[in-house]
Structure formats: structure tokens, C-alpha cells
Amino acid sequence: MLGWALTFFIVALIAAVLGFGGIAGASAGIAQILFFVFLVLFVVSLVARAVRG
């Protein structure tokens, strides 16, 4: 999940440098969503592991 977020972030950076604002904005939005999903799943897995022992 984090790999996909980094991939979309890099695509957004390249698109921004080349002047494709719409693609850069969309890719940055997708990267942000994926990053927050990754964080939520990571915290859930940490809590589940702590509860199990």
C-alpha cells in the first residue's frame, strides 16, 4: 500500500514538472488517500497485535 502511495506521489511530481496540472492533482490526491489508508491499516494491525499478546 505504501509502495502504491509513493508511486502515485512520484507520478504527481513528474506530471507537475512537465506542466500537467490536472494529472498532478489527481495523482497527489490518490497518493494522499492511499497513504492515509496505509496509516489506518498499520495502526489497526499494531492494536490487534498488542491485544493478542
mmCIF file with all atom_site columns, N, CA, C and O in Angstrom:
data_model
loop_
_atom_site.group_PDB
_atom_site.id
_atom_site.type_symbol
_atom_site.label_atom_id
_atom_site.label_alt_id
_atom_site.label_comp_id
_atom_site.label_asym_id
_atom_site.label_entity_id
_atom_site.label_seq_id
_atom_site.pdbx_PDB_ins_code
_atom_site.Cartn_x
_atom_site.Cartn_y
_atom_site.Cartn_z
_atom_site.occupancy
_atom_site.B_iso_or_equiv
_atom_site.pdbx_formal_charge
_atom_site.auth_seq_id
_atom_site.auth_comp_id
_atom_site.auth_asym_id
_atom_site.auth_atom_id
_atom_site.pdbx_PDB_model_num
ATOM 1   N N  . MET A 1 1  ? 0.825  -1.185  0.000   1.00 0.00 ? 1  MET A N  1
ATOM 2   C CA . MET A 1 1  ? 0.000  0.000   0.000   1.00 0.00 ? 1  MET A CA 1
ATOM 3   C C  . MET A 1 1  ? 0.873  1.255   0.000   1.00 0.00 ? 1  MET A C  1
ATOM 4   O O  . MET A 1 1  ? 0.599  2.193   -0.720  1.00 0.00 ? 1  MET A O  1
ATOM 5   N N  . LEU A 1 2  ? 1.904  1.229   0.819   1.00 0.00 ? 2  LEU A N  1
ATOM 6   C CA . LEU A 1 2  ? 2.805  2.379   0.873   1.00 0.00 ? 2  LEU A CA 1
ATOM 7   C C  . LEU A 1 2  ? 3.561  2.533   -0.444  1.00 0.00 ? 2  LEU A C  1
ATOM 8   O O  . LEU A 1 2  ? 3.817  3.650   -0.895  1.00 0.00 ? 2  LEU A O  1
ATOM 9   N N  . GLY A 1 3  ? 3.877  1.412   -1.070  1.00 0.00 ? 3  GLY A N  1
ATOM 10  C CA . GLY A 1 3  ? 4.544  1.463   -2.375  1.00 0.00 ? 3  GLY A CA 1
ATOM 11  C C  . GLY A 1 3  ? 3.685  2.129   -3.429  1.00 0.00 ? 3  GLY A C  1
ATOM 12  O O  . GLY A 1 3  ? 4.178  2.917   -4.255  1.00 0.00 ? 3  GLY A O  1
ATOM 13  N N  . TRP A 1 4  ? 2.383  1.832   -3.411  1.00 0.00 ? 4  TRP A N  1
ATOM 14  C CA . TRP A 1 4  ? 1.470  2.471   -4.367  1.00 0.00 ? 4  TRP A CA 1
ATOM 15  C C  . TRP A 1 4  ? 1.374  3.962   -4.097  1.00 0.00 ? 4  TRP A C  1
ATOM 16  O O  . TRP A 1 4  ? 1.325  4.772   -5.033  1.00 0.00 ? 4  TRP A O  1
ATOM 17  N N  . ALA A 1 5  ? 1.341  4.354   -2.832  1.00 0.00 ? 5  ALA A N  1
ATOM 18  C CA . ALA A 1 5  ? 1.270  5.772   -2.490  1.00 0.00 ? 5  ALA A CA 1
ATOM 19  C C  . ALA A 1 5  ? 2.510  6.502   -2.985  1.00 0.00 ? 5  ALA A C  1
ATOM 20  O O  . ALA A 1 5  ? 2.413  7.600   -3.547  1.00 0.00 ? 5  ALA A O  1
ATOM 21  N N  . LEU A 1 6  ? 3.679  5.892   -2.800  1.00 0.00 ? 6  LEU A N  1
ATOM 22  C CA . LEU A 1 6  ? 4.914  6.513   -3.285  1.00 0.00 ? 6  LEU A CA 1
ATOM 23  C C  . LEU A 1 6  ? 4.934  6.584   -4.811  1.00 0.00 ? 6  LEU A C  1
ATOM 24  O O  . LEU A 1 6  ? 5.402  7.578   -5.383  1.00 0.00 ? 6  LEU A O  1
ATOM 25  N N  . THR A 1 7  ? 4.414  5.558   -5.471  1.00 0.00 ? 7  THR A N  1
ATOM 26  C CA . THR A 1 7  ? 4.362  5.564   -6.933  1.00 0.00 ? 7  THR A CA 1
ATOM 27  C C  . THR A 1 7  ? 3.494  6.706   -7.444  1.00 0.00 ? 7  THR A C  1
ATOM 28  O O  . THR A 1 7  ? 3.892  7.442   -8.354  1.00 0.00 ? 7  THR A O  1
ATOM 29  N N  . PHE A 1 8  ? 2.300  6.877   -6.866  1.00 0.00 ? 8  PHE A N  1
ATOM 30  C CA . PHE A 1 8  ? 1.429  7.964   -7.299  1.00 0.00 ? 8  PHE A CA 1
ATOM 31  C C  . PHE A 1 8  ? 2.019  9.323   -6.960  1.00 0.00 ? 8  PHE A C  1
ATOM 32  O O  . PHE A 1 8  ? 1.839  10.289  -7.708  1.00 0.00 ? 8  PHE A O  1
ATOM 33  N N  . PHE A 1 9  ? 2.759  9.411   -5.854  1.00 0.00 ? 9  PHE A N  1
ATOM 34  C CA . PHE A 1 9  ? 3.414  10.669  -5.500  1.00 0.00 ? 9  PHE A CA 1
ATOM 35  C C  . PHE A 1 9  ? 4.490  11.027  -6.530  1.00 0.00 ? 9  PHE A C  1
ATOM 36  O O  . PHE A 1 9  ? 4.592  12.176  -6.956  1.00 0.00 ? 9  PHE A O  1
ATOM 37  N N  . ILE A 1 10 ? 5.259  10.046  -6.957  1.00 0.00 ? 10 ILE A N  1
ATOM 38  C CA . ILE A 1 10 ? 6.297  10.294  -7.962  1.00 0.00 ? 10 ILE A CA 1
ATOM 39  C C  . ILE A 1 10 ? 5.670  10.674  -9.296  1.00 0.00 ? 10 ILE A C  1
ATOM 40  O O  . ILE A 1 10 ? 6.146  11.580  -9.988  1.00 0.00 ? 10 ILE A O  1
ATOM 41  N N  . VAL A 1 11 ? 4.579  9.998   -9.654  1.00 0.00 ? 11 VAL A N  1
ATOM 42  C CA . VAL A 1 11 ? 3.864  10.355  -10.888 1.00 0.00 ? 11 VAL A CA 1
ATOM 43  C C  . VAL A 1 11 ? 3.359  11.793  -10.801 1.00 0.00 ? 11 VAL A C  1
ATOM 44  O O  . VAL A 1 11 ? 3.440  12.551  -11.782 1.00 0.00 ? 11 VAL A O  1
ATOM 45  N N  . ALA A 1 12 ? 2.852  12.185  -9.638  1.00 0.00 ? 12 ALA A N  1
ATOM 46  C CA . ALA A 1 12 ? 2.375  13.551  -9.452  1.00 0.00 ? 12 ALA A CA 1
ATOM 47  C C  . ALA A 1 12 ? 3.511  14.552  -9.595  1.00 0.00 ? 12 ALA A C  1
ATOM 48  O O  . ALA A 1 12 ? 3.344  15.609  -10.207 1.00 0.00 ? 12 ALA A O  1
ATOM 49  N N  . LEU A 1 13 ? 4.675  14.239  -9.030  1.00 0.00 ? 13 LEU A N  1
ATOM 50  C CA . LEU A 1 13 ? 5.817  15.152  -9.149  1.00 0.00 ? 13 LEU A CA 1
ATOM 51  C C  . LEU A 1 13 ? 6.267  15.300  -10.599 1.00 0.00 ? 13 LEU A C  1
ATOM 52  O O  . LEU A 1 13 ? 6.523  16.415  -11.063 1.00 0.00 ? 13 LEU A O  1
ATOM 53  N N  . ILE A 1 14 ? 6.347  14.186  -11.310 1.00 0.00 ? 14 ILE A N  1
ATOM 54  C CA . ILE A 1 14 ? 6.776  14.238  -12.711 1.00 0.00 ? 14 ILE A CA 1
ATOM 55  C C  . ILE A 1 14 ? 5.761  15.006  -13.548 1.00 0.00 ? 14 ILE A C  1
ATOM 56  O O  . ILE A 1 14 ? 6.125  15.833  -14.396 1.00 0.00 ? 14 ILE A O  1
ATOM 57  N N  . ALA A 1 15 ? 4.473  14.762  -13.319 1.00 0.00 ? 15 ALA A N  1
ATOM 58  C CA . ALA A 1 15 ? 3.432  15.466  -14.064 1.00 0.00 ? 15 ALA A CA 1
ATOM 59  C C  . ALA A 1 15 ? 3.456  16.959  -13.764 1.00 0.00 ? 15 ALA A C  1
ATOM 60  O O  . ALA A 1 15 ? 3.244  17.778  -14.658 1.00 0.00 ? 15 ALA A O  1
ATOM 61  N N  . ALA A 1 16 ? 3.729  17.316  -12.511 1.00 0.00 ? 16 ALA A N  1
ATOM 62  C CA . ALA A 1 16 ? 3.797  18.738  -12.154 1.00 0.00 ? 16 ALA A CA 1
ATOM 63  C C  . ALA A 1 16 ? 4.979  19.422  -12.829 1.00 0.00 ? 16 ALA A C  1
ATOM 64  O O  . ALA A 1 16 ? 4.858  20.555  -13.308 1.00 0.00 ? 16 ALA A O  1
ATOM 65  N N  . VAL A 1 17 ? 6.109  18.740  -12.892 1.00 0.00 ? 17 VAL A N  1
ATOM 66  C CA . VAL A 1 17 ? 7.288  19.317  -13.542 1.00 0.00 ? 17 VAL A CA 1
ATOM 67  C C  . VAL A 1 17 ? 7.034  19.517  -15.038 1.00 0.00 ? 17 VAL A C  1
ATOM 68  O O  . VAL A 1 17 ? 7.457  20.522  -15.622 1.00 0.00 ? 17 VAL A O  1
ATOM 69  N N  . LEU A 1 18 ? 6.311  18.580  -15.635 1.00 0.00 ? 18 LEU A N  1
ATOM 70  C CA . LEU A 1 18 ? 6.036  18.670  -17.066 1.00 0.00 ? 18 LEU A CA 1
ATOM 71  C C  . LEU A 1 18 ? 4.846  19.573  -17.388 1.00 0.00 ? 18 LEU A C  1
ATOM 72  O O  . LEU A 1 18 ? 4.553  19.804  -18.553 1.00 0.00 ? 18 LEU A O  1
ATOM 73  N N  . GLY A 1 19 ? 4.141  20.058  -16.374 1.00 0.00 ? 19 GLY A N  1
ATOM 74  C CA . GLY A 1 19 ? 3.076  21.017  -16.595 1.00 0.00 ? 19 GLY A CA 1
ATOM 75  C C  . GLY A 1 19 ? 1.688  20.423  -16.718 1.00 0.00 ? 19 GLY A C  1
ATOM 76  O O  . GLY A 1 19 ? 0.768  21.111  -17.148 1.00 0.00 ? 19 GLY A O  1
ATOM 77  N N  . PHE A 1 20 ? 1.512  19.180  -16.370 1.00 0.00 ? 20 PHE A N  1
ATOM 78  C CA . PHE A 1 20 ? 0.197  18.557  -16.422 1.00 0.00 ? 20 PHE A CA 1
ATOM 79  C C  . PHE A 1 20 ? -0.476 18.711  -15.059 1.00 0.00 ? 20 PHE A C  1
ATOM 80  O O  . PHE A 1 20 ? -0.428 17.810  -14.218 1.00 0.00 ? 20 PHE A O  1
ATOM 81  N N  . GLY A 1 21 ? -1.118 19.843  -14.854 1.00 0.00 ? 21 GLY A N  1
ATOM 82  C CA . GLY A 1 21 ? -1.684 20.162  -13.545 1.00 0.00 ? 21 GLY A CA 1
ATOM 83  C C  . GLY A 1 21 ? -2.801 19.238  -13.114 1.00 0.00 ? 21 GLY A C  1
ATOM 84  O O  . GLY A 1 21 ? -2.892 18.856  -11.951 1.00 0.00 ? 21 GLY A O  1
ATOM 85  N N  . GLY A 1 22 ? -3.676 18.886  -14.042 1.00 0.00 ? 22 GLY A N  1
ATOM 86  C CA . GLY A 1 22 ? -4.798 18.025  -13.693 1.00 0.00 ? 22 GLY A CA 1
ATOM 87  C C  . GLY A 1 22 ? -4.352 16.639  -13.277 1.00 0.00 ? 22 GLY A C  1
ATOM 88  O O  . GLY A 1 22 ? -4.834 16.080  -12.285 1.00 0.00 ? 22 GLY A O  1
ATOM 89  N N  . ILE A 1 23 ? -3.440 16.075  -14.028 1.00 0.00 ? 23 ILE A N  1
ATOM 90  C CA . ILE A 1 23 ? -2.920 14.743  -13.706 1.00 0.00 ? 23 ILE A CA 1
ATOM 91  C C  . ILE A 1 23 ? -2.129 14.793  -12.406 1.00 0.00 ? 23 ILE A C  1
ATOM 92  O O  . ILE A 1 23 ? -2.231 13.884  -11.576 1.00 0.00 ? 23 ILE A O  1
ATOM 93  N N  . ALA A 1 24 ? -1.375 15.864  -12.206 1.00 0.00 ? 24 ALA A N  1
ATOM 94  C CA . ALA A 1 24 ? -0.592 16.001  -10.979 1.00 0.00 ? 24 ALA A CA 1
ATOM 95  C C  . ALA A 1 24 ? -1.512 16.093  -9.767  1.00 0.00 ? 24 ALA A C  1
ATOM 96  O O  . ALA A 1 24 ? -1.265 15.459  -8.732  1.00 0.00 ? 24 ALA A O  1
ATOM 97  N N  . GLY A 1 25 ? -2.573 16.852  -9.879  1.00 0.00 ? 25 GLY A N  1
ATOM 98  C CA . GLY A 1 25 ? -3.509 16.993  -8.764  1.00 0.00 ? 25 GLY A CA 1
ATOM 99  C C  . GLY A 1 25 ? -4.217 15.688  -8.446  1.00 0.00 ? 25 GLY A C  1
ATOM 100 O O  . GLY A 1 25 ? -4.385 15.329  -7.283  1.00 0.00 ? 25 GLY A O  1
ATOM 101 N N  . ALA A 1 26 ? -4.638 14.990  -9.487  1.00 0.00 ? 26 ALA A N  1
ATOM 102 C CA . ALA A 1 26 ? -5.327 13.717  -9.279  1.00 0.00 ? 26 ALA A CA 1
ATOM 103 C C  . ALA A 1 26 ? -4.384 12.687  -8.665  1.00 0.00 ? 26 ALA A C  1
ATOM 104 O O  . ALA A 1 26 ? -4.768 11.960  -7.743  1.00 0.00 ? 26 ALA A O  1
ATOM 105 N N  . SER A 1 27 ? -3.167 12.619  -9.164  1.00 0.00 ? 27 SER A N  1
ATOM 106 C CA . SER A 1 27 ? -2.203 11.660  -8.628  1.00 0.00 ? 27 SER A CA 1
ATOM 107 C C  . SER A 1 27 ? -1.848 11.988  -7.181  1.00 0.00 ? 27 SER A C  1
ATOM 108 O O  . SER A 1 27 ? -1.697 11.079  -6.360  1.00 0.00 ? 27 SER A O  1
ATOM 109 N N  . ALA A 1 28 ? -1.712 13.254  -6.876  1.00 0.00 ? 28 ALA A N  1
ATOM 110 C CA . ALA A 1 28 ? -1.414 13.645  -5.497  1.00 0.00 ? 28 ALA A CA 1
ATOM 111 C C  . ALA A 1 28 ? -2.575 13.295  -4.573  1.00 0.00 ? 28 ALA A C  1
ATOM 112 O O  . ALA A 1 28 ? -2.360 12.842  -3.443  1.00 0.00 ? 28 ALA A O  1
ATOM 113 N N  . GLY A 1 29 ? -3.801 13.472  -5.039  1.00 0.00 ? 29 GLY A N  1
ATOM 114 C CA . GLY A 1 29 ? -4.965 13.112  -4.242  1.00 0.00 ? 29 GLY A CA 1
ATOM 115 C C  . GLY A 1 29 ? -5.029 11.615  -3.979  1.00 0.00 ? 29 GLY A C  1
ATOM 116 O O  . GLY A 1 29 ? -5.311 11.179  -2.858  1.00 0.00 ? 29 GLY A O  1
ATOM 117 N N  . ILE A 1 30 ? -4.773 10.827  -5.013  1.00 0.00 ? 30 ILE A N  1
ATOM 118 C CA . ILE A 1 30 ? -4.767 9.374   -4.851  1.00 0.00 ? 30 ILE A CA 1
ATOM 119 C C  . ILE A 1 30 ? -3.663 8.949   -3.896  1.00 0.00 ? 30 ILE A C  1
ATOM 120 O O  . ILE A 1 30 ? -3.866 8.088   -3.033  1.00 0.00 ? 30 ILE A O  1
ATOM 121 N N  . ALA A 1 31 ? -2.490 9.548   -4.031  1.00 0.00 ? 31 ALA A N  1
ATOM 122 C CA . ALA A 1 31 ? -1.372 9.219   -3.140  1.00 0.00 ? 31 ALA A CA 1
ATOM 123 C C  . ALA A 1 31 ? -1.718 9.552   -1.697  1.00 0.00 ? 31 ALA A C  1
ATOM 124 O O  . ALA A 1 31 ? -1.404 8.787   -0.779  1.00 0.00 ? 31 ALA A O  1
ATOM 125 N N  . GLN A 1 32 ? -2.384 10.669  -1.480  1.00 0.00 ? 32 GLN A N  1
ATOM 126 C CA . GLN A 1 32 ? -2.759 11.062  -0.123  1.00 0.00 ? 32 GLN A CA 1
ATOM 127 C C  . GLN A 1 32 ? -3.768 10.081  0.464   1.00 0.00 ? 32 GLN A C  1
ATOM 128 O O  . GLN A 1 32 ? -3.638 9.673   1.627   1.00 0.00 ? 32 GLN A O  1
ATOM 129 N N  . ILE A 1 33 ? -4.761 9.695   -0.317  1.00 0.00 ? 33 ILE A N  1
ATOM 130 C CA . ILE A 1 33 ? -5.758 8.731   0.159   1.00 0.00 ? 33 ILE A CA 1
ATOM 131 C C  . ILE A 1 33 ? -5.102 7.403   0.497   1.00 0.00 ? 33 ILE A C  1
ATOM 132 O O  . ILE A 1 33 ? -5.355 6.811   1.554   1.00 0.00 ? 33 ILE A O  1
ATOM 133 N N  . LEU A 1 34 ? -4.239 6.908   -0.381  1.00 0.00 ? 34 LEU A N  1
ATOM 134 C CA . LEU A 1 34 ? -3.572 5.632   -0.142  1.00 0.00 ? 34 LEU A CA 1
ATOM 135 C C  . LEU A 1 34 ? -2.679 5.691   1.095   1.00 0.00 ? 34 LEU A C  1
ATOM 136 O O  . LEU A 1 34 ? -2.591 4.720   1.850   1.00 0.00 ? 34 LEU A O  1
ATOM 137 N N  . PHE A 1 35 ? -2.022 6.827   1.303   1.00 0.00 ? 35 PHE A N  1
ATOM 138 C CA . PHE A 1 35 ? -1.159 6.964   2.472   1.00 0.00 ? 35 PHE A CA 1
ATOM 139 C C  . PHE A 1 35 ? -1.977 6.905   3.760   1.00 0.00 ? 35 PHE A C  1
ATOM 140 O O  . PHE A 1 35 ? -1.587 6.238   4.718   1.00 0.00 ? 35 PHE A O  1
ATOM 141 N N  . PHE A 1 36 ? -3.120 7.587   3.795   1.00 0.00 ? 36 PHE A N  1
ATOM 142 C CA . PHE A 1 36 ? -3.937 7.560   4.995   1.00 0.00 ? 36 PHE A CA 1
ATOM 143 C C  . PHE A 1 36 ? -4.563 6.188   5.223   1.00 0.00 ? 36 PHE A C  1
ATOM 144 O O  . PHE A 1 36 ? -4.695 5.749   6.367   1.00 0.00 ? 36 PHE A O  1
ATOM 145 N N  . VAL A 1 37 ? -4.926 5.495   4.154   1.00 0.00 ? 37 VAL A N  1
ATOM 146 C CA . VAL A 1 37 ? -5.426 4.125   4.295   1.00 0.00 ? 37 VAL A CA 1
ATOM 147 C C  . VAL A 1 37 ? -4.324 3.237   4.869   1.00 0.00 ? 37 VAL A C  1
ATOM 148 O O  . VAL A 1 37 ? -4.565 2.404   5.747   1.00 0.00 ? 37 VAL A O  1
ATOM 149 N N  . PHE A 1 38 ? -3.084 3.426   4.374   1.00 0.00 ? 38 PHE A N  1
ATOM 150 C CA . PHE A 1 38 ? -1.956 2.677   4.900   1.00 0.00 ? 38 PHE A CA 1
ATOM 151 C C  . PHE A 1 38 ? -1.778 2.947   6.386   1.00 0.00 ? 38 PHE A C  1
ATOM 152 O O  . PHE A 1 38 ? -1.578 2.017   7.176   1.00 0.00 ? 38 PHE A O  1
ATOM 153 N N  . LEU A 1 39 ? -1.849 4.203   6.796   1.00 0.00 ? 39 LEU A N  1
ATOM 154 C CA . LEU A 1 39 ? -1.677 4.542   8.208   1.00 0.00 ? 39 LEU A CA 1
ATOM 155 C C  . LEU A 1 39 ? -2.762 3.903   9.078   1.00 0.00 ? 39 LEU A C  1
ATOM 156 O O  . LEU A 1 39 ? -2.465 3.371   10.152  1.00 0.00 ? 39 LEU A O  1
ATOM 157 N N  . VAL A 1 40 ? -3.997 3.950   8.617   1.00 0.00 ? 40 VAL A N  1
ATOM 158 C CA . VAL A 1 40 ? -5.085 3.359   9.389   1.00 0.00 ? 40 VAL A CA 1
ATOM 159 C C  . VAL A 1 40 ? -4.886 1.856   9.530   1.00 0.00 ? 40 VAL A C  1
ATOM 160 O O  . VAL A 1 40 ? -5.017 1.295   10.631  1.00 0.00 ? 40 VAL A O  1
ATOM 161 N N  . LEU A 1 41 ? -4.565 1.184   8.432   1.00 0.00 ? 41 LEU A N  1
ATOM 162 C CA . LEU A 1 41 ? -4.353 -0.261  8.489   1.00 0.00 ? 41 LEU A CA 1
ATOM 163 C C  . LEU A 1 41 ? -3.148 -0.618  9.361   1.00 0.00 ? 41 LEU A C  1
ATOM 164 O O  . LEU A 1 41 ? -3.165 -1.626  10.065  1.00 0.00 ? 41 LEU A O  1
ATOM 165 N N  . PHE A 1 42 ? -2.112 0.213   9.323   1.00 0.00 ? 42 PHE A N  1
ATOM 166 C CA . PHE A 1 42 ? -0.938 -0.020  10.146  1.00 0.00 ? 42 PHE A CA 1
ATOM 167 C C  . PHE A 1 42 ? -1.276 0.084   11.630  1.00 0.00 ? 42 PHE A C  1
ATOM 168 O O  . PHE A 1 42 ? -0.877 -0.760  12.438  1.00 0.00 ? 42 PHE A O  1
ATOM 169 N N  . VAL A 1 43 ? -2.031 1.112   11.988  1.00 0.00 ? 43 VAL A N  1
ATOM 170 C CA . VAL A 1 43 ? -2.420 1.290   13.397  1.00 0.00 ? 43 VAL A CA 1
ATOM 171 C C  . VAL A 1 43 ? -3.340 0.149   13.840  1.00 0.00 ? 43 VAL A C  1
ATOM 172 O O  . VAL A 1 43 ? -3.190 -0.373  14.952  1.00 0.00 ? 43 VAL A O  1
ATOM 173 N N  . VAL A 1 44 ? -4.260 -0.260  12.979  1.00 0.00 ? 44 VAL A N  1
ATOM 174 C CA . VAL A 1 44 ? -5.151 -1.371  13.322  1.00 0.00 ? 44 VAL A CA 1
ATOM 175 C C  . VAL A 1 44 ? -4.350 -2.649  13.540  1.00 0.00 ? 44 VAL A C  1
ATOM 176 O O  . VAL A 1 44 ? -4.610 -3.414  14.479  1.00 0.00 ? 44 VAL A O  1
ATOM 177 N N  . SER A 1 45 ? -3.356 -2.891  12.699  1.00 0.00 ? 45 SER A N  1
ATOM 178 C CA . SER A 1 45 ? -2.545 -4.088  12.868  1.00 0.00 ? 45 SER A CA 1
ATOM 179 C C  . SER A 1 45 ? -1.719 -4.024  14.142  1.00 0.00 ? 45 SER A C  1
ATOM 180 O O  . SER A 1 45 ? -1.535 -5.047  14.816  1.00 0.00 ? 45 SER A O  1
ATOM 181 N N  . LEU A 1 46 ? -1.219 -2.852  14.495  1.00 0.00 ? 46 LEU A N  1
ATOM 182 C CA . LEU A 1 46 ? -0.478 -2.705  15.750  1.00 0.00 ? 46 LEU A CA 1
ATOM 183 C C  . LEU A 1 46 ? -1.363 -2.959  16.959  1.00 0.00 ? 46 LEU A C  1
ATOM 184 O O  . LEU A 1 46 ? -0.957 -3.648  17.908  1.00 0.00 ? 46 LEU A O  1
ATOM 185 N N  . VAL A 1 47 ? -2.577 -2.428  16.930  1.00 0.00 ? 47 VAL A N  1
ATOM 186 C CA . VAL A 1 47 ? -3.502 -2.639  18.041  1.00 0.00 ? 47 VAL A CA 1
ATOM 187 C C  . VAL A 1 47 ? -3.893 -4.109  18.125  1.00 0.00 ? 47 VAL A C  1
ATOM 188 O O  . VAL A 1 47 ? -3.932 -4.680  19.226  1.00 0.00 ? 47 VAL A O  1
ATOM 189 N N  . ALA A 1 48 ? -4.167 -4.742  16.990  1.00 0.00 ? 48 ALA A N  1
ATOM 190 C CA . ALA A 1 48 ? -4.542 -6.158  17.001  1.00 0.00 ? 48 ALA A CA 1
ATOM 191 C C  . ALA A 1 48 ? -3.409 -7.020  17.537  1.00 0.00 ? 48 ALA A C  1
ATOM 192 O O  . ALA A 1 48 ? -3.646 -7.964  18.292  1.00 0.00 ? 48 ALA A O  1
ATOM 193 N N  . ARG A 1 49 ? -2.190 -6.684  17.172  1.00 0.00 ? 49 ARG A N  1
ATOM 194 C CA . ARG A 1 49 ? -1.044 -7.446  17.664  1.00 0.00 ? 49 ARG A CA 1
ATOM 195 C C  . ARG A 1 49 ? -0.846 -7.235  19.167  1.00 0.00 ? 49 ARG A C  1
ATOM 196 O O  . ARG A 1 49 ? -0.484 -8.171  19.887  1.00 0.00 ? 49 ARG A O  1
ATOM 197 N N  . ALA A 1 50 ? -1.086 -6.022  19.645  1.00 0.00 ? 50 ALA A N  1
ATOM 198 C CA . ALA A 1 50 ? -0.939 -5.735  21.077  1.00 0.00 ? 50 ALA A CA 1
ATOM 199 C C  . ALA A 1 50 ? -2.016 -6.443  21.891  1.00 0.00 ? 50 ALA A C  1
ATOM 200 O O  . ALA A 1 50 ? -1.758 -6.910  22.999  1.00 0.00 ? 50 ALA A O  1
ATOM 201 N N  . VAL A 1 51 ? -3.209 -6.556  21.327  1.00 0.00 ? 51 VAL A N  1
ATOM 202 C CA . VAL A 1 51 ? -4.301 -7.225  22.039  1.00 0.00 ? 51 VAL A CA 1
ATOM 203 C C  . VAL A 1 51 ? -4.045 -8.710  22.115  1.00 0.00 ? 51 VAL A C  1
ATOM 204 O O  . VAL A 1 51 ? -4.307 -9.365  23.132  1.00 0.00 ? 51 VAL A O  1
ATOM 205 N N  . ARG A 1 52 ? -3.503 -9.289  21.053  1.00 0.00 ? 52 ARG A N  1
ATOM 206 C CA . ARG A 1 52 ? -3.222 -10.721 21.028  1.00 0.00 ? 52 ARG A CA 1
ATOM 207 C C  . ARG A 1 52 ? -2.120 -11.098 22.013  1.00 0.00 ? 52 ARG A C  1
ATOM 208 O O  . ARG A 1 52 ? -2.117 -12.196 22.557  1.00 0.00 ? 52 ARG A O  1
ATOM 209 N N  . GLY A 1 53 ? -1.168 -10.238 22.161  1.00 0.00 ? 53 GLY A N  1
ATOM 210 C CA . GLY A 1 53 ? -0.111 -10.530 23.129  1.00 0.00 ? 53 GLY A CA 1
ATOM 211 C C  . GLY A 1 53 ? 1.213  -10.881 22.565  1.00 0.00 ? 53 GLY A C  1
ATOM 212 O O  . GLY A 1 53 ? 1.640  -10.984 21.530  1.00 0.00 ? 53 GLY A O  1
#
